[in-house]
Amino acid sequence: MLFLEADIVVKTVMVGLLLASVWTWTIIVSFGMNIAQIARKSDKFEQAFSKAENIDRFFDQHGKSSLPSAKVLAAGVKEWRRSTARGPVDREGTRQRLASAMNATIAQEVDRIADRLNFLATVGSVAPFVGLFGTVWGIMRSFSAIAAEQNSSLAVVAPGIAEALFATAIGLFAAIPAVIAYNRFSHRLNKLEARMGRFAEGFHATLSRELELGD
């Protein structure tokens, strides 16, 4: 009822905030499911890798996986093969290139996974101000009604005040879940990045030992 009686400007604000809220919850659900799935599959992948006796064979079997850890492995193996294809091997240069290749892949995967989180941050920071704009507009309408009617009774000012407060409520309804989800997902993304970093360091250490054995 408040929506139907609201001014067109306030209606526009409300619709925009409701659409932002719907898209926010879509991102929250899909991102939460995606990152949980990545964590589960990464557990299995890294456990299988730790038990693998031949890295090349393991890579040939699992190297095309879309998992972030698999892409880090692929970057390391490809750089290893390029760097050791011809002799003599520059051991220190190879180590640096391996680290650079895997670190670049980690950064790329984090950016890819976190792509839609920027929308949550935007909604969390902007939605309260958009709601506040609707609030200010509704209050302005109330003062205009007072001036036009020359009457400050509740019946005159109530509609504008009510729609103003409703716009504020919708702004907070959109912003609060977005802020909570953004902070929570940022934490989980940081954990995933640290996990990939540990995997890369372990793989780098394995390849470094291979270089030493080749002396």
PDB file of C-alpha atoms in Angstrom:
ATOM      1  CA  MET A   1       0.000   0.000   0.000  1.00  0.00           C
ATOM      2  CA  LEU A   2       2.814   2.404   0.840  1.00  0.00           C
ATOM      3  CA  PHE A   3       4.481   1.600  -2.461  1.00  0.00           C
ATOM      4  CA  LEU A   4       1.330   2.286  -4.511  1.00  0.00           C
ATOM      5  CA  GLU A   5       0.767   5.638  -2.849  1.00  0.00           C
ATOM      6  CA  ALA A   6       4.414   6.717  -3.017  1.00  0.00           C
ATOM      7  CA  ASP A   7       5.750   9.428  -5.303  1.00  0.00           C
ATOM      8  CA  ILE A   8       7.264   8.274  -8.616  1.00  0.00           C
ATOM      9  CA  VAL A   9      10.766   9.214  -7.436  1.00  0.00           C
ATOM     10  CA  VAL A  10      10.390   7.177  -4.245  1.00  0.00           C
ATOM     11  CA  LYS A  11       8.894   4.299  -6.235  1.00  0.00           C
ATOM     12  CA  THR A  12      11.933   4.320  -8.496  1.00  0.00           C
ATOM     13  CA  VAL A  13      14.228   4.235  -5.475  1.00  0.00           C
ATOM     14  CA  MET A  14      12.285   1.349  -3.937  1.00  0.00           C
ATOM     15  CA  VAL A  15      12.263  -0.713  -7.140  1.00  0.00           C
ATOM     16  CA  GLY A  16      15.979  -0.146  -7.649  1.00  0.00           C
ATOM     17  CA  LEU A  17      16.760  -1.217  -4.097  1.00  0.00           C
ATOM     18  CA  LEU A  18      14.526  -4.285  -4.343  1.00  0.00           C
ATOM     19  CA  LEU A  19      16.237  -5.358  -7.570  1.00  0.00           C
ATOM     20  CA  ALA A  20      19.626  -4.824  -5.937  1.00  0.00           C
ATOM     21  CA  SER A  21      18.501  -6.928  -2.980  1.00  0.00           C
ATOM     22  CA  VAL A  22      17.327  -9.768  -5.234  1.00  0.00           C
ATOM     23  CA  TRP A  23      20.610  -9.756  -7.145  1.00  0.00           C
ATOM     24  CA  THR A  24      22.535  -9.582  -3.862  1.00  0.00           C
ATOM     25  CA  TRP A  25      20.847 -12.703  -2.543  1.00  0.00           C
ATOM     26  CA  THR A  26      21.431 -14.453  -5.882  1.00  0.00           C
ATOM     27  CA  ILE A  27      25.146 -13.738  -5.568  1.00  0.00           C
ATOM     28  CA  ILE A  28      25.208 -14.773  -1.908  1.00  0.00           C
ATOM     29  CA  VAL A  29      23.637 -18.160  -2.619  1.00  0.00           C
ATOM     30  CA  SER A  30      25.599 -18.919  -5.793  1.00  0.00           C
ATOM     31  CA  PHE A  31      28.945 -17.720  -4.429  1.00  0.00           C
ATOM     32  CA  GLY A  32      28.482 -19.599  -1.169  1.00  0.00           C
ATOM     33  CA  MET A  33      27.726 -22.835  -3.010  1.00  0.00           C
ATOM     34  CA  ASN A  34      30.595 -22.291  -5.441  1.00  0.00           C
ATOM     35  CA  ILE A  35      33.281 -21.623  -2.852  1.00  0.00           C
ATOM     36  CA  ALA A  36      32.104 -24.542  -0.708  1.00  0.00           C
ATOM     37  CA  GLN A  37      32.303 -26.814  -3.740  1.00  0.00           C
ATOM     38  CA  ILE A  38      35.795 -25.544  -4.570  1.00  0.00           C
ATOM     39  CA  ALA A  39      36.940 -26.283  -1.007  1.00  0.00           C
ATOM     40  CA  ARG A  40      35.588 -29.849  -1.100  1.00  0.00           C
ATOM     41  CA  LYS A  41      37.065 -30.650  -4.493  1.00  0.00           C
ATOM     42  CA  SER A  42      40.380 -29.016  -3.590  1.00  0.00           C
ATOM     43  CA  ASP A  43      40.635 -31.304  -0.549  1.00  0.00           C
ATOM     44  CA  LYS A  44      40.302 -34.377  -2.760  1.00  0.00           C
ATOM     45  CA  PHE A  45      42.641 -32.990  -5.420  1.00  0.00           C
ATOM     46  CA  GLU A  46      45.410 -32.094  -2.980  1.00  0.00           C
ATOM     47  CA  GLN A  47      45.107 -35.404  -1.152  1.00  0.00           C
ATOM     48  CA  ALA A  48      45.393 -37.272  -4.454  1.00  0.00           C
ATOM     49  CA  PHE A  49      48.386 -35.129  -5.427  1.00  0.00           C
ATOM     50  CA  SER A  50      50.159 -35.823  -2.129  1.00  0.00           C
ATOM     51  CA  LYS A  51      49.845 -39.559  -2.826  1.00  0.00           C
ATOM     52  CA  ALA A  52      50.931 -39.353  -6.465  1.00  0.00           C
ATOM     53  CA  GLU A  53      54.225 -41.065  -7.231  1.00  0.00           C
ATOM     54  CA  ASN A  54      54.659 -39.501 -10.658  1.00  0.00           C
ATOM     55  CA  ILE A  55      53.888 -35.806 -11.097  1.00  0.00           C
ATOM     56  CA  ASP A  56      53.838 -35.932 -14.890  1.00  0.00           C
ATOM     57  CA  ARG A  57      51.351 -38.781 -14.908  1.00  0.00           C
ATOM     58  CA  PHE A  58      49.192 -37.038 -12.316  1.00  0.00           C
ATOM     59  CA  PHE A  59      49.270 -33.845 -14.357  1.00  0.00           C
ATOM     60  CA  ASP A  60      48.300 -35.671 -17.538  1.00  0.00           C
ATOM     61  CA  GLN A  61      45.301 -37.155 -15.690  1.00  0.00           C
ATOM     62  CA  HIS A  62      44.154 -34.118 -13.686  1.00  0.00           C
ATOM     63  CA  GLY A  63      45.889 -31.097 -15.202  1.00  0.00           C
ATOM     64  CA  LYS A  64      42.865 -29.935 -17.201  1.00  0.00           C
ATOM     65  CA  SER A  65      40.640 -29.568 -14.131  1.00  0.00           C
ATOM     66  CA  SER A  66      39.064 -26.158 -13.554  1.00  0.00           C
ATOM     67  CA  LEU A  67      40.016 -26.214  -9.858  1.00  0.00           C
ATOM     68  CA  PRO A  68      42.269 -23.349  -8.740  1.00  0.00           C
ATOM     69  CA  SER A  69      44.821 -25.816  -7.307  1.00  0.00           C
ATOM     70  CA  ALA A  70      44.863 -27.716 -10.595  1.00  0.00           C
ATOM     71  CA  LYS A  71      45.543 -24.505 -12.494  1.00  0.00           C
ATOM     72  CA  VAL A  72      48.403 -23.693 -10.133  1.00  0.00           C
ATOM     73  CA  LEU A  73      49.784 -27.184 -10.762  1.00  0.00           C
ATOM     74  CA  ALA A  74      49.399 -26.725 -14.513  1.00  0.00           C
ATOM     75  CA  ALA A  75      51.245 -23.398 -14.422  1.00  0.00           C
ATOM     76  CA  GLY A  76      54.107 -24.975 -12.473  1.00  0.00           C
ATOM     77  CA  VAL A  77      54.394 -28.062 -14.677  1.00  0.00           C
ATOM     78  CA  LYS A  78      54.271 -26.086 -17.922  1.00  0.00           C
ATOM     79  CA  GLU A  79      56.941 -23.668 -16.716  1.00  0.00           C
ATOM     80  CA  TRP A  80      59.035 -26.602 -15.471  1.00  0.00           C
ATOM     81  CA  ARG A  81      58.867 -28.315 -18.851  1.00  0.00           C
ATOM     82  CA  ARG A  82      59.792 -25.132 -20.721  1.00  0.00           C
ATOM     83  CA  SER A  83      62.671 -24.337 -18.393  1.00  0.00           C
ATOM     84  CA  THR A  84      64.166 -27.839 -18.387  1.00  0.00           C
ATOM     85  CA  ALA A  85      63.583 -28.693 -22.039  1.00  0.00           C
ATOM     86  CA  ARG A  86      67.094 -27.636 -23.002  1.00  0.00           C
ATOM     87  CA  GLY A  87      70.328 -27.844 -21.115  1.00  0.00           C
ATOM     88  CA  PRO A  88      72.152 -26.588 -19.259  1.00  0.00           C
ATOM     89  CA  VAL A  89      69.373 -25.696 -16.800  1.00  0.00           C
ATOM     90  CA  ASP A  90      69.542 -22.354 -15.019  1.00  0.00           C
ATOM     91  CA  ARG A  91      68.493 -23.604 -11.580  1.00  0.00           C
ATOM     92  CA  GLU A  92      67.991 -20.245  -9.881  1.00  0.00           C
ATOM     93  CA  GLY A  93      66.238 -18.772 -12.896  1.00  0.00           C
ATOM     94  CA  THR A  94      63.986 -21.811 -13.097  1.00  0.00           C
ATOM     95  CA  ARG A  95      63.031 -21.467  -9.443  1.00  0.00           C
ATOM     96  CA  GLN A  96      62.142 -17.801  -9.932  1.00  0.00           C
ATOM     97  CA  ARG A  97      60.103 -18.490 -13.062  1.00  0.00           C
ATOM     98  CA  LEU A  98      58.235 -21.305 -11.336  1.00  0.00           C
ATOM     99  CA  ALA A  99      57.347 -19.045  -8.406  1.00  0.00           C
ATOM    100  CA  SER A 100      56.274 -16.224 -10.730  1.00  0.00           C
ATOM    101  CA  ALA A 101      54.124 -18.497 -12.898  1.00  0.00           C
ATOM    102  CA  MET A 102      52.294 -20.055  -9.956  1.00  0.00           C
ATOM    103  CA  ASN A 103      51.867 -16.774  -8.070  1.00  0.00           C
ATOM    104  CA  ALA A 104      50.426 -15.148 -11.199  1.00  0.00           C
ATOM    105  CA  THR A 105      47.969 -18.025 -11.542  1.00  0.00           C
ATOM    106  CA  ILE A 106      46.922 -17.682  -7.891  1.00  0.00           C
ATOM    107  CA  ALA A 107      46.236 -13.967  -8.375  1.00  0.00           C
ATOM    108  CA  GLN A 108      44.308 -14.669 -11.574  1.00  0.00           C
ATOM    109  CA  GLU A 109      42.155 -17.336  -9.902  1.00  0.00           C
ATOM    110  CA  VAL A 110      41.399 -15.124  -6.906  1.00  0.00           C
ATOM    111  CA  ASP A 111      40.323 -12.306  -9.231  1.00  0.00           C
ATOM    112  CA  ARG A 112      38.151 -14.693 -11.240  1.00  0.00           C
ATOM    113  CA  ILE A 113      36.399 -16.163  -8.198  1.00  0.00           C
ATOM    114  CA  ALA A 114      35.939 -12.775  -6.511  1.00  0.00           C
ATOM    115  CA  ASP A 115      34.574 -11.067  -9.613  1.00  0.00           C
ATOM    116  CA  ARG A 116      30.964 -10.622  -8.399  1.00  0.00           C
ATOM    117  CA  LEU A 117      31.915  -9.692  -4.835  1.00  0.00           C
ATOM    118  CA  ASN A 118      32.436  -6.113  -6.016  1.00  0.00           C
ATOM    119  CA  PHE A 119      28.676  -5.852  -6.475  1.00  0.00           C
ATOM    120  CA  LEU A 120      28.121  -6.781  -2.829  1.00  0.00           C
ATOM    121  CA  ALA A 121      30.574  -4.125  -1.736  1.00  0.00           C
ATOM    122  CA  THR A 122      28.848  -1.556  -3.934  1.00  0.00           C
ATOM    123  CA  VAL A 123      25.372  -2.399  -2.635  1.00  0.00           C
ATOM    124  CA  GLY A 124      26.584  -2.421   0.949  1.00  0.00           C
ATOM    125  CA  SER A 125      28.053   1.055   0.666  1.00  0.00           C
ATOM    126  CA  VAL A 126      25.582   2.744  -1.700  1.00  0.00           C
ATOM    127  CA  ALA A 127      22.168   1.270  -0.803  1.00  0.00           C
ATOM    128  CA  PRO A 128      21.787   3.165   2.535  1.00  0.00           C
ATOM    129  CA  PHE A 129      22.431   6.463   0.745  1.00  0.00           C
ATOM    130  CA  VAL A 130      19.968   5.619  -2.027  1.00  0.00           C
ATOM    131  CA  GLY A 131      17.412   4.801   0.661  1.00  0.00           C
ATOM    132  CA  LEU A 132      18.288   8.060   2.389  1.00  0.00           C
ATOM    133  CA  PHE A 133      17.614   9.925  -0.853  1.00  0.00           C
ATOM    134  CA  GLY A 134      14.129   8.386  -0.896  1.00  0.00           C
ATOM    135  CA  THR A 135      13.712   9.414   2.721  1.00  0.00           C
ATOM    136  CA  VAL A 136      14.682  13.012   2.059  1.00  0.00           C
ATOM    137  CA  TRP A 137      12.384  13.149  -0.953  1.00  0.00           C
ATOM    138  CA  GLY A 138       9.458  11.800   1.080  1.00  0.00           C
ATOM    139  CA  ILE A 139      10.036  14.346   3.834  1.00  0.00           C
ATOM    140  CA  MET A 140      10.209  17.133   1.244  1.00  0.00           C
ATOM    141  CA  ARG A 141       6.817  15.980  -0.041  1.00  0.00           C
ATOM    142  CA  SER A 142       5.468  16.155   3.495  1.00  0.00           C
ATOM    143  CA  PHE A 143       6.620  19.758   3.889  1.00  0.00           C
ATOM    144  CA  SER A 144       5.151  20.586   0.489  1.00  0.00           C
ATOM    145  CA  ALA A 145       1.840  19.077   1.598  1.00  0.00           C
ATOM    146  CA  ILE A 146       1.933  21.170   4.761  1.00  0.00           C
ATOM    147  CA  ALA A 147       2.528  24.322   2.718  1.00  0.00           C
ATOM    148  CA  ALA A 148      -0.189  23.470   0.206  1.00  0.00           C
ATOM    149  CA  GLU A 149      -2.803  22.495   2.780  1.00  0.00           C
ATOM    150  CA  GLN A 150      -1.622  24.986   5.393  1.00  0.00           C
ATOM    151  CA  ASN A 151      -2.225  22.173   7.812  1.00  0.00           C
ATOM    152  CA  SER A 152       0.343  20.239   9.807  1.00  0.00           C
ATOM    153  CA  SER A 153      -1.985  17.496  10.991  1.00  0.00           C
ATOM    154  CA  LEU A 154      -0.900  13.879  10.956  1.00  0.00           C
ATOM    155  CA  ALA A 155      -3.227  13.067   8.064  1.00  0.00           C
ATOM    156  CA  VAL A 156      -1.335  15.505   5.867  1.00  0.00           C
ATOM    157  CA  VAL A 157       2.252  14.583   6.748  1.00  0.00           C
ATOM    158  CA  ALA A 158       1.857  10.871   7.441  1.00  0.00           C
ATOM    159  CA  PRO A 159       1.897   9.574   3.838  1.00  0.00           C
ATOM    160  CA  GLY A 160       5.166  11.300   2.955  1.00  0.00           C
ATOM    161  CA  ILE A 161       6.839  10.337   6.234  1.00  0.00           C
ATOM    162  CA  ALA A 162       5.677   6.723   5.896  1.00  0.00           C
ATOM    163  CA  GLU A 163       7.023   6.293   2.378  1.00  0.00           C
ATOM    164  CA  ALA A 164      10.236   8.002   3.439  1.00  0.00           C
ATOM    165  CA  LEU A 165      10.787   5.537   6.267  1.00  0.00           C
ATOM    166  CA  PHE A 166       9.844   2.650   3.985  1.00  0.00           C
ATOM    167  CA  ALA A 167      12.538   3.689   1.516  1.00  0.00           C
ATOM    168  CA  THR A 168      15.074   3.773   4.356  1.00  0.00           C
ATOM    169  CA  ALA A 169      14.021   0.296   5.490  1.00  0.00           C
ATOM    170  CA  ILE A 170      14.430  -1.146   1.986  1.00  0.00           C
ATOM    171  CA  GLY A 171      17.861   0.475   1.694  1.00  0.00           C
ATOM    172  CA  LEU A 172      18.971  -1.190   4.923  1.00  0.00           C
ATOM    173  CA  PHE A 173      17.370  -4.488   3.857  1.00  0.00           C
ATOM    174  CA  ALA A 174      19.570  -4.439   0.747  1.00  0.00           C
ATOM    175  CA  ALA A 175      22.737  -3.151   2.417  1.00  0.00           C
ATOM    176  CA  ILE A 176      22.997  -5.242   5.598  1.00  0.00           C
ATOM    177  CA  PRO A 177      23.097  -8.712   3.960  1.00  0.00           C
ATOM    178  CA  ALA A 178      25.470  -7.379   1.306  1.00  0.00           C
ATOM    179  CA  VAL A 179      27.953  -6.086   3.903  1.00  0.00           C
ATOM    180  CA  ILE A 180      27.795  -9.250   6.019  1.00  0.00           C
ATOM    181  CA  ALA A 181      28.172 -11.509   2.985  1.00  0.00           C
ATOM    182  CA  TYR A 182      31.020  -9.432   1.538  1.00  0.00           C
ATOM    183  CA  ASN A 183      33.009  -9.603   4.777  1.00  0.00           C
ATOM    184  CA  ARG A 184      32.351 -13.308   5.199  1.00  0.00           C
ATOM    185  CA  PHE A 185      33.189 -14.211   1.618  1.00  0.00           C
ATOM    186  CA  SER A 186      36.289 -12.015   1.637  1.00  0.00           C
ATOM    187  CA  HIS A 187      37.516 -14.005   4.641  1.00  0.00           C
ATOM    188  CA  ARG A 188      36.842 -17.317   2.899  1.00  0.00           C
ATOM    189  CA  LEU A 189      38.518 -16.036  -0.263  1.00  0.00           C
ATOM    190  CA  ASN A 190      41.594 -15.052   1.740  1.00  0.00           C
ATOM    191  CA  LYS A 191      41.694 -18.572   3.182  1.00  0.00           C
ATOM    192  CA  LEU A 192      41.444 -20.032  -0.319  1.00  0.00           C
ATOM    193  CA  GLU A 193      44.245 -17.771  -1.538  1.00  0.00           C
ATOM    194  CA  ALA A 194      46.428 -18.839   1.405  1.00  0.00           C
ATOM    195  CA  ARG A 195      45.610 -22.461   0.652  1.00  0.00           C
ATOM    196  CA  MET A 196      46.663 -22.096  -2.979  1.00  0.00           C
ATOM    197  CA  GLY A 197      49.814 -20.352  -1.796  1.00  0.00           C
ATOM    198  CA  ARG A 198      50.709 -23.278   0.464  1.00  0.00           C
ATOM    199  CA  PHE A 199      50.047 -25.722  -2.356  1.00  0.00           C
ATOM    200  CA  ALA A 200      52.256 -23.690  -4.692  1.00  0.00           C
ATOM    201  CA  GLU A 201      55.045 -23.502  -2.109  1.00  0.00           C
ATOM    202  CA  GLY A 202      54.933 -27.250  -1.555  1.00  0.00           C
ATOM    203  CA  PHE A 203      55.009 -27.951  -5.277  1.00  0.00           C
ATOM    204  CA  HIS A 204      57.799 -25.415  -5.733  1.00  0.00           C
ATOM    205  CA  ALA A 205      59.817 -27.189  -3.040  1.00  0.00           C
ATOM    206  CA  THR A 206      59.286 -30.539  -4.806  1.00  0.00           C
ATOM    207  CA  LEU A 207      60.510 -29.158  -8.119  1.00  0.00           C
ATOM    208  CA  SER A 208      63.458 -27.449  -6.408  1.00  0.00           C
ATOM    209  CA  ARG A 209      64.550 -30.828  -5.046  1.00  0.00           C
ATOM    210  CA  GLU A 210      64.312 -32.230  -8.559  1.00  0.00           C
ATOM    211  CA  LEU A 211      66.671 -29.488  -9.724  1.00  0.00           C
ATOM    212  CA  GLU A 212      69.136 -30.360  -6.967  1.00  0.00           C
ATOM    213  CA  LEU A 213      69.017 -34.044  -7.857  1.00  0.00           C
ATOM    214  CA  GLY A 214      69.865 -33.124 -11.403  1.00  0.00           C
ATOM    215  CA  ASP A 215      73.211 -31.632 -10.389  1.00  0.00           C
TER     216      ASP A 215
END
